[in-house]
Short mmCIF file of C-alpha atoms in Angstrom, two decimals:
data_model
loop_
_atom_site.label_atom_id
_atom_site.label_comp_id
_atom_site.label_asym_id
_atom_site.label_seq_id
_atom_site.Cartn_x
_atom_site.Cartn_y
_atom_site.Cartn_z
CA MET A 1 -26.43 -88.45 -88.74
CA HIS A 2 -28.53 -87.00 -91.53
CA PHE A 3 -26.74 -84.73 -94.01
CA GLU A 4 -29.21 -81.87 -93.36
CA LEU A 5 -28.78 -82.05 -89.58
CA GLY A 6 -25.01 -81.99 -90.02
CA PHE A 7 -25.19 -78.69 -91.89
CA VAL A 8 -27.53 -77.18 -89.30
CA LEU A 9 -25.00 -78.07 -86.61
CA LEU A 10 -22.15 -76.63 -88.69
CA PHE A 11 -23.93 -73.29 -89.07
CA SER A 12 -24.86 -73.23 -85.37
CA ILE A 13 -21.23 -73.82 -84.39
CA ALA A 14 -20.02 -71.24 -86.93
CA THR A 15 -22.39 -68.64 -85.47
CA ALA A 16 -21.18 -69.30 -81.93
CA VAL A 17 -17.54 -69.15 -83.07
CA ALA A 18 -18.17 -65.87 -84.94
CA ILE A 19 -19.66 -64.27 -81.83
CA ALA A 20 -16.80 -65.48 -79.63
CA ALA A 21 -14.15 -64.43 -82.17
CA ARG A 22 -15.61 -60.93 -82.39
CA TYR A 23 -15.79 -60.62 -78.61
CA PHE A 24 -12.20 -61.81 -78.02
CA LYS A 25 -10.88 -60.08 -81.18
CA PHE A 26 -9.58 -63.38 -82.54
CA PRO A 27 -9.18 -64.14 -86.29
CA TYR A 28 -12.47 -65.78 -87.27
CA THR A 29 -11.09 -68.35 -89.71
CA VAL A 30 -8.40 -69.45 -87.26
CA ALA A 31 -11.08 -69.83 -84.57
CA LEU A 32 -13.15 -72.00 -86.93
CA VAL A 33 -10.24 -74.36 -87.60
CA VAL A 34 -9.42 -74.64 -83.88
CA ALA A 35 -13.11 -75.33 -83.13
CA GLY A 36 -13.17 -77.99 -85.85
CA LEU A 37 -10.01 -79.65 -84.48
CA THR A 38 -11.50 -79.70 -80.97
CA LEU A 39 -14.80 -81.19 -82.16
CA GLY A 40 -12.93 -83.75 -84.24
CA VAL A 41 -10.90 -84.92 -81.23
CA VAL A 42 -13.98 -85.42 -79.03
CA HIS A 43 -16.01 -86.90 -81.95
CA ALA A 44 -18.96 -84.68 -81.07
CA PHE A 45 -20.84 -85.59 -84.26
CA GLU A 46 -20.29 -87.00 -87.73
CA PRO A 47 -19.98 -84.03 -90.10
CA PRO A 48 -20.27 -83.97 -93.89
CA HIS A 49 -16.87 -84.87 -95.35
CA LEU A 50 -14.86 -82.35 -97.35
CA THR A 51 -14.98 -84.09 -100.72
CA LYS A 52 -14.13 -82.88 -104.21
CA ASP A 53 -17.81 -83.02 -105.18
CA LEU A 54 -18.83 -80.86 -102.20
CA LEU A 55 -16.06 -78.33 -102.77
CA PHE A 56 -16.39 -78.09 -106.56
CA ALA A 57 -20.20 -78.30 -106.75
CA ILE A 58 -21.16 -75.98 -103.87
CA LEU A 59 -18.35 -74.23 -102.04
CA LEU A 60 -15.61 -73.20 -104.48
CA PRO A 61 -17.63 -71.44 -107.26
CA GLY A 62 -19.43 -69.23 -104.75
CA LEU A 63 -16.25 -68.27 -102.89
CA ILE A 64 -14.30 -67.50 -106.06
CA PHE A 65 -17.13 -65.54 -107.68
CA GLU A 66 -17.68 -63.41 -104.57
CA ALA A 67 -14.00 -62.52 -104.35
CA ALA A 68 -13.80 -61.70 -108.09
CA PHE A 69 -17.07 -59.73 -107.98
CA HIS A 70 -15.63 -57.34 -105.38
CA VAL A 71 -12.20 -56.89 -107.01
CA GLU A 72 -12.00 -53.50 -108.71
CA PHE A 73 -10.67 -54.26 -112.18
CA ARG A 74 -8.94 -50.88 -112.50
CA LYS A 75 -6.79 -51.58 -109.43
CA PHE A 76 -6.31 -55.20 -110.46
CA TRP A 77 -5.06 -54.10 -113.87
CA LYS A 78 -2.73 -51.49 -112.37
CA ASN A 79 -0.99 -54.39 -110.61
CA LYS A 80 -1.23 -56.89 -113.47
CA LEU A 81 2.51 -57.56 -113.70
CA ALA A 82 2.89 -58.40 -110.01
CA ILE A 83 -0.32 -60.46 -109.80
CA HIS A 84 0.28 -62.49 -112.95
CA ALA A 85 3.96 -63.01 -112.14
CA LEU A 86 3.11 -64.42 -108.71
CA ALA A 87 0.09 -66.43 -109.85
CA ILE A 88 1.39 -68.14 -113.01
CA PRO A 89 5.21 -68.39 -113.42
CA GLY A 90 5.52 -67.81 -109.66
CA VAL A 91 3.35 -70.83 -108.91
CA VAL A 92 5.34 -72.99 -111.32
CA ALA A 93 8.61 -71.80 -109.74
CA ALA A 94 7.25 -72.36 -106.21
CA VAL A 95 6.37 -75.96 -107.09
CA GLY A 96 9.89 -76.58 -108.40
CA VAL A 97 11.71 -74.89 -105.51
CA THR A 98 9.56 -76.61 -102.87
CA ALA A 99 10.11 -80.01 -104.47
CA LEU A 100 13.88 -79.45 -104.72
CA ILE A 101 14.06 -78.56 -101.01
CA LEU A 102 11.72 -81.31 -99.87
CA SER A 103 12.74 -84.42 -101.80
CA PRO A 104 16.19 -84.94 -100.23
CA VAL A 105 15.16 -84.10 -96.64
CA VAL A 106 11.97 -86.19 -96.52
CA GLY A 107 13.55 -88.97 -98.58
CA GLY A 108 16.39 -89.06 -96.06
CA LEU A 109 14.14 -89.85 -93.09
CA ASP A 110 14.39 -93.40 -91.72
CA SER A 111 10.60 -93.69 -91.55
CA VAL A 112 10.17 -92.83 -95.25
CA ARG A 113 11.38 -95.04 -98.08
CA ASP A 114 11.64 -94.27 -101.80
CA PHE A 115 10.26 -90.73 -101.50
CA GLY A 116 11.61 -89.22 -104.70
CA PHE A 117 11.47 -85.95 -106.61
CA ILE A 118 8.22 -86.86 -108.39
CA HIS A 119 6.43 -87.40 -105.05
CA ALA A 120 7.76 -84.06 -103.81
CA LEU A 121 6.46 -82.46 -107.03
CA VAL A 122 2.99 -83.92 -106.44
CA PHE A 123 2.96 -82.55 -102.89
CA ALA A 124 4.20 -79.13 -104.04
CA SER A 125 1.49 -78.90 -106.71
CA VAL A 126 -1.12 -79.83 -104.10
CA ILE A 127 -0.01 -77.26 -101.53
CA VAL A 128 0.97 -74.32 -103.77
CA SER A 129 -2.41 -72.54 -104.02
CA THR A 130 -3.05 -69.91 -101.34
CA ASP A 131 -6.18 -69.01 -99.40
CA PRO A 132 -5.85 -65.47 -98.02
CA ILE A 133 -9.29 -65.18 -96.40
CA ALA A 134 -7.84 -65.30 -92.90
CA VAL A 135 -5.48 -62.36 -93.56
CA VAL A 136 -7.45 -60.06 -95.90
CA GLY A 137 -9.89 -59.28 -93.10
CA LEU A 138 -6.92 -58.40 -90.89
CA PHE A 139 -5.55 -56.11 -93.59
CA LYS A 140 -8.81 -54.14 -93.57
CA ALA A 141 -9.07 -54.06 -89.76
CA LEU A 142 -5.47 -52.91 -89.31
CA GLY A 143 -5.55 -50.32 -92.09
CA ALA A 144 -2.96 -52.00 -94.31
CA PRO A 145 -2.45 -50.41 -97.76
CA LYS A 146 -5.26 -51.22 -100.19
CA ARG A 147 -2.78 -52.15 -102.89
CA LEU A 148 -1.30 -54.86 -100.67
CA ALA A 149 -4.76 -56.42 -100.22
CA ILE A 150 -5.31 -56.25 -104.00
CA LEU A 151 -2.03 -58.11 -104.57
CA VAL A 152 -2.94 -60.86 -102.10
CA GLU A 153 -6.52 -61.28 -103.37
CA GLY A 154 -5.59 -61.01 -107.04
CA GLU A 155 -2.84 -63.60 -106.76
CA SER A 156 -5.11 -66.01 -104.91
CA LEU A 157 -7.85 -65.69 -107.54
CA LEU A 158 -5.49 -66.76 -110.31
CA ASN A 159 -3.16 -69.19 -108.54
CA ASP A 160 -6.01 -71.56 -107.64
CA GLY A 161 -6.59 -72.22 -111.33
CA THR A 162 -2.86 -72.53 -112.03
CA ALA A 163 -2.43 -74.98 -109.15
CA VAL A 164 -5.32 -77.24 -110.24
CA VAL A 165 -3.99 -77.45 -113.81
CA LEU A 166 -0.41 -78.13 -112.61
CA PHE A 167 -1.62 -80.82 -110.21
CA THR A 168 -3.46 -82.61 -113.03
CA LEU A 169 -0.40 -82.52 -115.30
CA ILE A 170 2.06 -83.66 -112.61
CA VAL A 171 -0.15 -86.54 -111.39
CA ALA A 172 -0.51 -87.69 -115.01
CA VAL A 173 3.29 -87.68 -115.38
CA ALA A 174 3.65 -89.57 -112.08
CA GLY A 175 1.26 -92.15 -113.51
CA GLY A 176 3.50 -92.71 -116.52
CA ALA A 177 2.22 -90.16 -119.04
CA HIS A 178 4.73 -88.72 -121.53
CA PHE A 179 6.05 -85.30 -120.54
CA THR A 180 7.56 -82.49 -122.57
CA VAL A 181 7.91 -78.87 -121.51
CA GLY A 182 6.31 -77.66 -124.72
CA GLY A 183 3.40 -80.07 -124.43
CA ALA A 184 2.78 -79.20 -120.77
CA THR A 185 2.89 -75.47 -121.59
CA MET A 186 0.38 -75.87 -124.42
CA ASP A 187 -1.91 -77.95 -122.21
CA PHE A 188 -1.78 -75.27 -119.53
CA ILE A 189 -2.52 -72.47 -122.01
CA ARG A 190 -5.38 -74.47 -123.53
CA VAL A 191 -7.02 -75.37 -120.21
CA ALA A 192 -6.65 -71.90 -118.67
CA GLY A 193 -7.27 -69.94 -121.89
CA VAL A 194 -10.45 -71.74 -122.92
CA GLY A 195 -11.65 -71.54 -119.32
CA ALA A 196 -11.21 -67.76 -119.46
CA LEU A 197 -13.13 -67.63 -122.77
CA ILE A 198 -16.00 -69.67 -121.30
CA GLY A 199 -16.15 -67.42 -118.23
CA GLY A 200 -16.00 -64.32 -120.42
CA GLY A 201 -18.81 -65.57 -122.66
CA ILE A 202 -21.12 -66.50 -119.79
CA GLY A 203 -20.29 -63.31 -117.87
CA PHE A 204 -20.98 -61.20 -120.97
CA ALA A 205 -24.30 -62.97 -121.65
CA ILE A 206 -25.45 -62.59 -118.03
CA SER A 207 -24.43 -58.92 -118.04
CA GLN A 208 -26.50 -58.34 -121.19
CA VAL A 209 -29.56 -59.85 -119.51
CA ILE A 210 -29.00 -57.78 -116.35
CA GLN A 211 -29.00 -54.63 -118.49
CA ARG A 212 -32.53 -55.46 -119.66
CA VAL A 213 -34.17 -56.21 -116.29
CA ASP A 214 -34.65 -54.23 -113.11
CA ASP A 215 -35.54 -56.75 -110.44
CA ALA A 216 -33.21 -57.39 -107.52
CA MET A 217 -34.25 -61.04 -107.01
CA VAL A 218 -33.87 -61.84 -110.71
CA GLU A 219 -30.46 -60.13 -110.89
CA ILE A 220 -29.22 -62.00 -107.80
CA THR A 221 -30.30 -65.23 -109.46
CA LEU A 222 -28.50 -64.27 -112.66
CA THR A 223 -25.23 -63.72 -110.76
CA VAL A 224 -25.63 -67.14 -109.14
CA ILE A 225 -26.07 -68.64 -112.63
CA ALA A 226 -22.92 -66.81 -113.76
CA ALA A 227 -20.94 -68.15 -110.78
CA TYR A 228 -21.96 -71.78 -110.89
CA GLY A 229 -22.77 -71.98 -114.60
CA SER A 230 -19.34 -70.82 -115.73
CA PHE A 231 -17.65 -73.28 -113.35
CA VAL A 232 -19.82 -76.26 -114.34
CA VAL A 233 -19.57 -75.64 -118.10
CA ALA A 234 -15.77 -75.24 -118.03
CA GLU A 235 -15.26 -78.32 -115.85
CA HIS A 236 -17.66 -80.37 -118.00
CA PHE A 237 -15.45 -79.78 -121.04
CA HIS A 238 -12.26 -80.36 -118.96
CA TYR A 239 -11.12 -76.75 -118.85
CA SER A 240 -10.40 -74.56 -115.81
CA GLY A 241 -13.60 -73.88 -113.90
CA VAL A 242 -11.70 -71.67 -111.45
CA ILE A 243 -10.43 -69.33 -114.19
CA ALA A 244 -13.90 -69.30 -115.82
CA THR A 245 -15.54 -68.23 -112.56
CA VAL A 246 -12.91 -65.54 -111.91
CA VAL A 247 -13.50 -63.96 -115.33
CA ALA A 248 -17.29 -64.18 -115.00
CA GLY A 249 -17.15 -62.64 -111.52
CA MET A 250 -14.98 -59.72 -112.60
CA LEU A 251 -17.24 -59.02 -115.60
CA CYS A 252 -20.38 -59.05 -113.46
CA GLY A 253 -18.82 -57.00 -110.66
CA ASN A 254 -17.07 -54.37 -112.77
CA TRP A 255 -19.41 -54.05 -115.75
CA ALA A 256 -22.92 -55.33 -115.02
CA ALA A 257 -23.02 -54.10 -111.42
CA SER A 258 -21.60 -50.64 -112.15
CA THR A 259 -23.46 -49.84 -115.38
CA SER A 260 -26.68 -51.85 -115.28
CA MET A 261 -27.83 -52.33 -111.68
CA SER A 262 -29.79 -49.70 -109.81
CA PRO A 263 -28.27 -48.60 -106.48
CA SER A 264 -30.82 -50.58 -104.44
CA THR A 265 -30.29 -53.70 -106.57
CA ARG A 266 -26.52 -53.46 -106.24
CA VAL A 267 -26.84 -53.22 -102.44
CA ALA A 268 -29.05 -56.32 -102.46
CA VAL A 269 -26.67 -58.27 -104.73
CA GLU A 270 -23.59 -57.34 -102.72
CA SER A 271 -25.33 -58.19 -99.43
CA PHE A 272 -26.34 -61.58 -100.81
CA TRP A 273 -22.81 -62.45 -101.92
CA GLU A 274 -21.23 -61.17 -98.70
CA TYR A 275 -23.52 -63.42 -96.68
CA LEU A 276 -22.96 -66.38 -98.99
CA ALA A 277 -19.18 -65.95 -98.68
CA PHE A 278 -19.51 -65.84 -94.88
CA ALA A 279 -21.62 -69.02 -94.89
CA LEU A 280 -19.38 -70.93 -97.30
CA ASN A 281 -16.17 -69.88 -95.53
CA SER A 282 -17.67 -70.98 -92.22
CA VAL A 283 -18.39 -74.42 -93.63
CA VAL A 284 -14.99 -74.74 -95.33
CA PHE A 285 -12.84 -73.83 -92.33
CA LEU A 286 -14.90 -75.89 -89.88
CA LEU A 287 -14.68 -78.91 -92.18
CA ILE A 288 -10.90 -78.42 -92.48
CA GLY A 289 -10.60 -78.76 -88.71
CA LEU A 290 -13.07 -81.67 -88.53
CA GLU A 291 -11.39 -83.54 -91.40
CA VAL A 292 -7.98 -83.62 -89.71
CA GLN A 293 -7.02 -86.71 -87.69
CA LEU A 294 -4.66 -85.38 -85.02
CA GLY A 295 -3.31 -88.81 -84.10
CA SER A 296 -2.26 -89.51 -87.68
CA LEU A 297 -0.66 -86.06 -87.99
CA LEU A 298 1.31 -86.47 -84.77
CA ALA A 299 2.70 -89.74 -86.07
CA SER A 300 4.04 -87.89 -89.12
CA TRP A 301 5.24 -84.76 -87.34
CA ARG A 302 8.78 -84.81 -88.80
CA PRO A 303 7.82 -84.83 -92.50
CA ILE A 304 5.04 -82.32 -91.77
CA LEU A 305 7.45 -79.83 -90.17
CA LEU A 306 9.97 -80.32 -92.98
CA ALA A 307 7.20 -79.82 -95.54
CA TYR A 308 6.00 -76.64 -93.82
CA VAL A 309 9.51 -75.16 -93.80
CA ALA A 310 9.99 -76.12 -97.47
CA VAL A 311 6.65 -74.54 -98.46
CA VAL A 312 7.41 -71.25 -96.68
CA ALA A 313 10.97 -71.19 -98.07
CA GLY A 314 9.73 -71.90 -101.60
CA ARG A 315 7.20 -69.08 -101.37
CA ALA A 316 9.82 -66.70 -99.97
CA VAL A 317 12.18 -67.42 -102.87
CA VAL A 318 9.43 -66.74 -105.41
CA VAL A 319 8.01 -63.62 -103.73
CA TYR A 320 11.39 -61.98 -103.19
CA GLY A 321 12.48 -62.96 -106.71
CA VAL A 322 9.36 -61.39 -108.25
CA SER A 323 9.78 -58.33 -106.01
CA ALA A 324 13.37 -57.93 -107.22
CA LEU A 325 12.28 -58.08 -110.87
CA LEU A 326 9.49 -55.58 -110.22
CA ARG A 327 12.07 -53.06 -108.97
CA PHE A 328 12.66 -52.20 -112.63
CA THR A 329 8.95 -51.52 -113.33
CA PRO A 330 6.37 -48.97 -112.11
CA GLU A 331 4.85 -51.78 -109.97
CA ARG A 332 7.77 -51.99 -107.57
CA MET A 333 6.91 -52.44 -103.92
CA PRO A 334 8.66 -52.02 -100.55
CA TRP A 335 10.66 -55.01 -99.29
CA SER A 336 8.48 -55.05 -96.18
CA TRP A 337 5.56 -55.95 -98.46
CA SER A 338 7.53 -58.94 -99.74
CA ALA A 339 7.72 -60.27 -96.18
CA VAL A 340 3.97 -59.78 -95.74
CA LEU A 341 3.21 -61.47 -99.09
CA THR A 342 5.39 -64.42 -98.10
CA TRP A 343 3.74 -64.85 -94.72
CA SER A 344 0.19 -64.27 -96.05
CA GLY A 345 0.42 -67.42 -98.19
CA LEU A 346 -1.95 -69.50 -96.06
CA ARG A 347 -3.17 -72.82 -97.48
CA GLY A 348 -6.77 -73.98 -97.50
CA ALA A 349 -9.44 -76.38 -98.66
CA ILE A 350 -8.32 -76.74 -102.28
CA SER A 351 -5.06 -78.36 -101.17
CA MET A 352 -6.91 -80.84 -98.96
CA VAL A 353 -9.40 -81.79 -101.66
CA LEU A 354 -6.68 -82.21 -104.32
CA VAL A 355 -4.63 -84.56 -102.16
CA LEU A 356 -7.73 -86.59 -101.27
CA GLY A 357 -8.31 -86.96 -105.00
CA LEU A 358 -5.09 -88.96 -105.46
CA PRO A 359 -5.73 -92.57 -106.54
CA GLU A 360 -5.90 -95.07 -103.67
CA GLY A 361 -2.87 -96.97 -104.92
CA PHE A 362 -0.69 -93.88 -105.41
CA ALA A 363 2.76 -94.25 -103.84
CA HIS A 364 3.07 -92.53 -100.41
CA ARG A 365 -0.57 -91.39 -100.61
CA GLU A 366 -1.11 -91.56 -96.83
CA LEU A 367 2.08 -89.59 -96.16
CA LEU A 368 1.12 -86.96 -98.76
CA VAL A 369 -2.34 -86.62 -97.19
CA ASN A 370 -0.84 -86.17 -93.70
CA MET A 371 1.75 -83.66 -94.94
CA THR A 372 -0.91 -81.64 -96.75
CA PHE A 373 -3.35 -81.59 -93.83
CA GLY A 374 -0.55 -80.73 -91.42
CA VAL A 375 0.79 -77.86 -93.52
CA VAL A 376 -2.72 -76.45 -94.04
CA VAL A 377 -3.45 -76.45 -90.30
CA LEU A 378 -0.03 -75.04 -89.39
CA SER A 379 -0.29 -72.24 -91.96
CA ILE A 380 -3.76 -71.20 -90.83
CA ILE A 381 -2.95 -71.24 -87.11
CA VAL A 382 0.69 -70.09 -87.06
CA GLN A 383 0.57 -67.52 -89.88
CA GLY A 384 -3.00 -66.46 -89.16
CA LEU A 385 -2.20 -65.65 -85.52
CA THR A 386 1.12 -63.91 -86.22
CA MET A 387 0.03 -61.80 -89.21
CA ALA A 388 -1.18 -58.86 -87.12
CA PRO A 389 2.07 -58.60 -85.06
CA LEU A 390 4.08 -58.89 -88.30
CA LEU A 391 2.14 -56.03 -89.92
CA ARG A 392 2.70 -53.85 -86.87
CA ARG A 393 6.39 -54.77 -86.59
CA LEU A 394 7.01 -53.90 -90.25
CA GLY A 395 5.04 -50.66 -89.98
CA VAL A 396 2.57 -51.79 -92.63
CA SER A 397 -0.56 -51.80 -90.48
CA GLY A 398 -1.24 -48.06 -90.61
CA LEU A 399 -3.57 -48.23 -87.65
CA LYS A 400 -5.87 -45.23 -87.64
CA ASP A 401 -6.02 -42.89 -84.70
CA VAL A 402 -9.24 -41.33 -83.41
CA TYR A 403 -8.80 -38.16 -85.48
CA GLN A 404 -8.24 -40.17 -88.67
CA GLU A 405 -11.44 -42.19 -88.14
CA LYS A 406 -13.48 -39.05 -87.41
CA TYR A 407 -12.01 -37.36 -90.47
CA GLU A 408 -12.91 -40.26 -92.75
CA LEU A 409 -16.45 -40.39 -91.34
CA ALA A 410 -16.95 -36.66 -91.86
CA ARG A 411 -15.49 -36.74 -95.37
CA GLY A 412 -17.68 -39.71 -96.24
CA ARG A 413 -20.78 -37.87 -95.03
CA VAL A 414 -19.92 -34.78 -97.07
CA GLY A 415 -19.43 -36.84 -100.21
CA ALA A 416 -22.68 -38.77 -99.76
CA ILE A 417 -24.72 -35.63 -99.03
CA HIS A 418 -23.39 -33.79 -102.07
CA ALA A 419 -24.15 -36.83 -104.23
CA ALA A 420 -27.73 -36.70 -102.94
CA LEU A 421 -27.95 -32.97 -103.73
CA THR A 422 -26.73 -33.63 -107.28
CA ALA A 423 -29.40 -36.32 -107.68
CA LEU A 424 -32.08 -33.90 -106.40
CA GLU A 425 -31.01 -31.36 -109.01
CA ALA A 426 -31.52 -34.00 -111.69
CA LEU A 427 -34.96 -34.83 -110.25
CA ARG A 428 -35.86 -31.14 -110.39
CA ARG A 429 -35.08 -31.07 -114.13
CA THR A 430 -36.93 -34.30 -114.96
CA ARG A 431 -39.90 -33.47 -112.68
CA ASP A 432 -40.12 -37.10 -111.55
CA ILE A 433 -40.91 -35.82 -108.04
CA PRO A 434 -43.12 -32.77 -107.30
CA ALA A 435 -41.20 -29.50 -106.98
CA ASP A 436 -42.32 -28.81 -103.40
CA VAL A 437 -41.04 -32.23 -102.27
CA VAL A 438 -37.69 -31.63 -104.01
CA GLU A 439 -37.36 -28.20 -102.37
CA GLN A 440 -38.03 -29.64 -98.91
CA LEU A 441 -35.48 -32.41 -99.46
CA GLU A 442 -32.93 -29.89 -100.73
CA ARG A 443 -33.34 -27.76 -97.60
CA ASP A 444 -32.87 -30.83 -95.38
CA TYR A 445 -29.76 -31.96 -97.25
CA GLN A 446 -28.26 -28.47 -97.33
CA GLN A 447 -28.55 -28.33 -93.55
CA LYS A 448 -26.88 -31.73 -93.28
CA ALA A 449 -24.15 -30.59 -95.69
CA ALA A 450 -23.47 -27.45 -93.65
CA ALA A 451 -23.17 -29.48 -90.43
CA ALA A 452 -20.90 -32.11 -92.03
CA GLU A 453 -18.64 -29.49 -93.62
CA GLN A 454 -18.41 -27.62 -90.32
CA GLU A 455 -17.34 -30.86 -88.58
CA LEU A 456 -14.78 -31.54 -91.33
CA SER A 457 -13.40 -28.01 -91.08
CA ALA A 458 -13.05 -28.31 -87.30
CA LEU A 459 -11.10 -31.55 -87.64
CA LYS A 460 -8.78 -30.03 -90.24
CA GLN A 461 -8.02 -27.13 -87.91
CA GLN A 462 -6.79 -29.57 -85.23
CA THR A 463 -4.00 -30.95 -87.42
CA ASN A 464 -2.37 -29.98 -90.71
CA ARG A 465 -1.97 -33.52 -92.00
CA PHE A 466 -5.54 -33.80 -93.36
CA HIS A 467 -5.08 -30.62 -95.39
CA GLU A 468 -1.75 -31.94 -96.67
CA GLU A 469 -3.32 -35.27 -97.70
CA GLU A 470 -6.14 -33.49 -99.53
CA HIS A 471 -3.68 -31.17 -101.22
CA GLN A 472 -1.52 -34.09 -102.39
CA GLU A 473 -4.57 -35.93 -103.69
CA GLY A 474 -5.76 -32.84 -105.54
CA VAL A 475 -2.33 -32.17 -107.07
CA ARG A 476 -2.02 -35.80 -108.18
CA ARG A 477 -5.43 -35.81 -109.84
CA MET A 478 -4.75 -32.54 -111.66
CA LEU A 479 -1.40 -33.80 -112.96
CA ILE A 480 -3.14 -36.89 -114.34
CA VAL A 481 -5.68 -34.63 -116.05
CA GLU A 482 -2.81 -32.63 -117.58
CA LYS A 483 -1.20 -35.82 -118.92
CA ASP A 484 -4.49 -36.93 -120.43
CA ALA A 485 -4.90 -33.54 -122.12
CA LEU A 486 -1.36 -33.73 -123.54
CA LEU A 487 -2.02 -37.21 -124.93
CA LYS A 488 -5.22 -36.03 -126.64
CA ALA A 489 -3.43 -32.97 -128.04
CA TYR A 490 -0.70 -35.22 -129.46
CA GLN A 491 -3.27 -37.59 -130.98
CA ARG A 492 -5.01 -34.66 -132.70
CA GLY A 493 -1.69 -33.40 -134.05
CA VAL A 494 -1.82 -30.14 -132.05
CA ILE A 495 1.67 -30.78 -130.63
CA GLY A 496 4.54 -32.83 -132.02
CA LYS A 497 6.28 -35.87 -130.60
CA GLU A 498 9.26 -33.98 -129.12
CA ALA A 499 7.07 -31.43 -127.35
CA PHE A 500 4.80 -34.21 -126.08
CA GLU A 501 7.69 -36.22 -124.63
CA HIS A 502 9.27 -33.13 -123.06
CA LEU A 503 6.04 -32.01 -121.37
CA VAL A 504 5.20 -35.53 -120.19
CA ALA A 505 8.68 -35.89 -118.68
CA GLU A 506 8.10 -32.66 -116.71
CA LEU A 507 4.78 -33.97 -115.40
CA ASP A 508 6.35 -37.33 -114.50
CA GLU A 509 8.96 -35.53 -112.43
CA ARG A 510 6.25 -33.65 -110.56
CA LEU A 511 4.19 -36.84 -110.09
CA ALA A 512 7.20 -38.61 -108.58
CA LYS A 513 7.17 -36.10 -105.74
CA VAL A 514 3.50 -36.72 -104.92
CA LYS A 515 2.73 -39.49 -102.46
CA ASP A 516 0.12 -41.98 -103.64
CA PRO A 517 -2.50 -42.41 -100.87
CA GLU A 518 -2.52 -46.20 -101.41
CA GLY A 519 1.23 -46.59 -101.10
CA HIS A 520 1.59 -47.27 -104.82
CA VAL A 521 4.50 -45.99 -106.85
CA PRO A 522 2.58 -43.73 -109.26
CA LEU A 523 1.97 -45.68 -112.45
CA GLU A 524 1.48 -42.36 -114.18
CA GLN A 525 5.25 -41.85 -113.96
CA SER A 526 5.63 -44.15 -116.94
CA SER A 527 5.14 -42.31 -120.18
CA PRO A 528 2.05 -43.32 -122.14
CA SER A 529 2.67 -45.19 -125.34
CA LEU A 530 2.94 -42.93 -128.31
CA PRO A 531 0.10 -43.53 -130.76
CA ASP A 532 0.24 -42.40 -134.34
CA ALA A 533 -0.73 -38.76 -134.56
CA ALA A 534 -2.83 -39.35 -137.62
#
């Protein structure tokens, strides 16, 4: 079958699966994998194979850039300790724990001979990266806390790069290369650090160009260059293309898009990347199902099950360990979130491509391939299908009732209408639009504002909780303003260090009593660092 016809069939199947998944309220990515497995069993057609070239040249840069583009850096940075702990030392620890659990149990099977710790390490480095696409959509649909979604997405963005670098180092050691902890650490820092510099340089350059043009098609093209260019350049020089693309995506999404793109251009750019992510994810998850040979997996069911248990146990040890350490920081989280983070660690295409990249003569290669494919499929199907019940059981879902949805719609309308009225006032001053047109538009929007505010007021009269939420949000914002004013007064020398610390401690105590709407322990409780009051 021609390559082009294969992709047309993939997109046709993905469209049908998307429609069916929406109708039956079934997780889309899980449905794609099941559809791929079914088509693979009946040998309906010969699809394109999920190779390293296909993933690295076409699929991976687009998926990573889209995810990084939509991550709000401010929220990402507020959770930097948790994200970096899970994605860098956490990944290293997960590889070690998984290998320690796995090597004796798989090596003890009668059907497996000479499966040692180094082979378990190779498998652990292959399987350690997570792919949360199947669960992040559920988080949004079920109203899970936004901070929890940021933790899952942020960790996944960084742990892909960590996993690829670790895999390269461990396979080299398995092949006889000399290993030292110091040397491996320096190699990791060099590969990841220079990758970040390359991504930052390309993202900065693209952002500068975007500032100087105002054409939606050109700016979409520039973001595509940033996504694929940063990945290709970093990989060409043997640095981390994943980290480069993450940095470039966050720069373009948080700087170029917010400061340089017009509203219409930003809508066009975001729509393009949302569609591209949908298309690429459809291809990836279908190919995962099509690539799996069920007969081969069934023959290796014992090591696959043992590997799956070891992977989940290794992740649980790391997540709960990091959560325990975070209890002593402002980024602490509920223990129920630790359970969700453990179970949301689904595995995806990167693991499959890495294991297929092992040399043909590598010891236990076939077993490692079967274990990886089996764990990927089990994680997507088992964890993907049980995530929603787990969220509900732990009380993390926060499903919205009818009043909550109506309230959010009304509040959104009020905010949008008042933003339009503010823009009309600016147009009146600049005279870009004739005064009579501005006046007519103002009258229309004022009528809309009155209707929206009346609807909002009626909803607030039906229950006190909306007023309480608004009051808490207002109090929290004002306390943050007070802290900022105190810091500026201290920097100017208006108040001394003792007075500053005393007043900030009072504000911290008041902030501790205010509930954060995203379920975050207020970071503002921690006192700001004391600069010199020069």
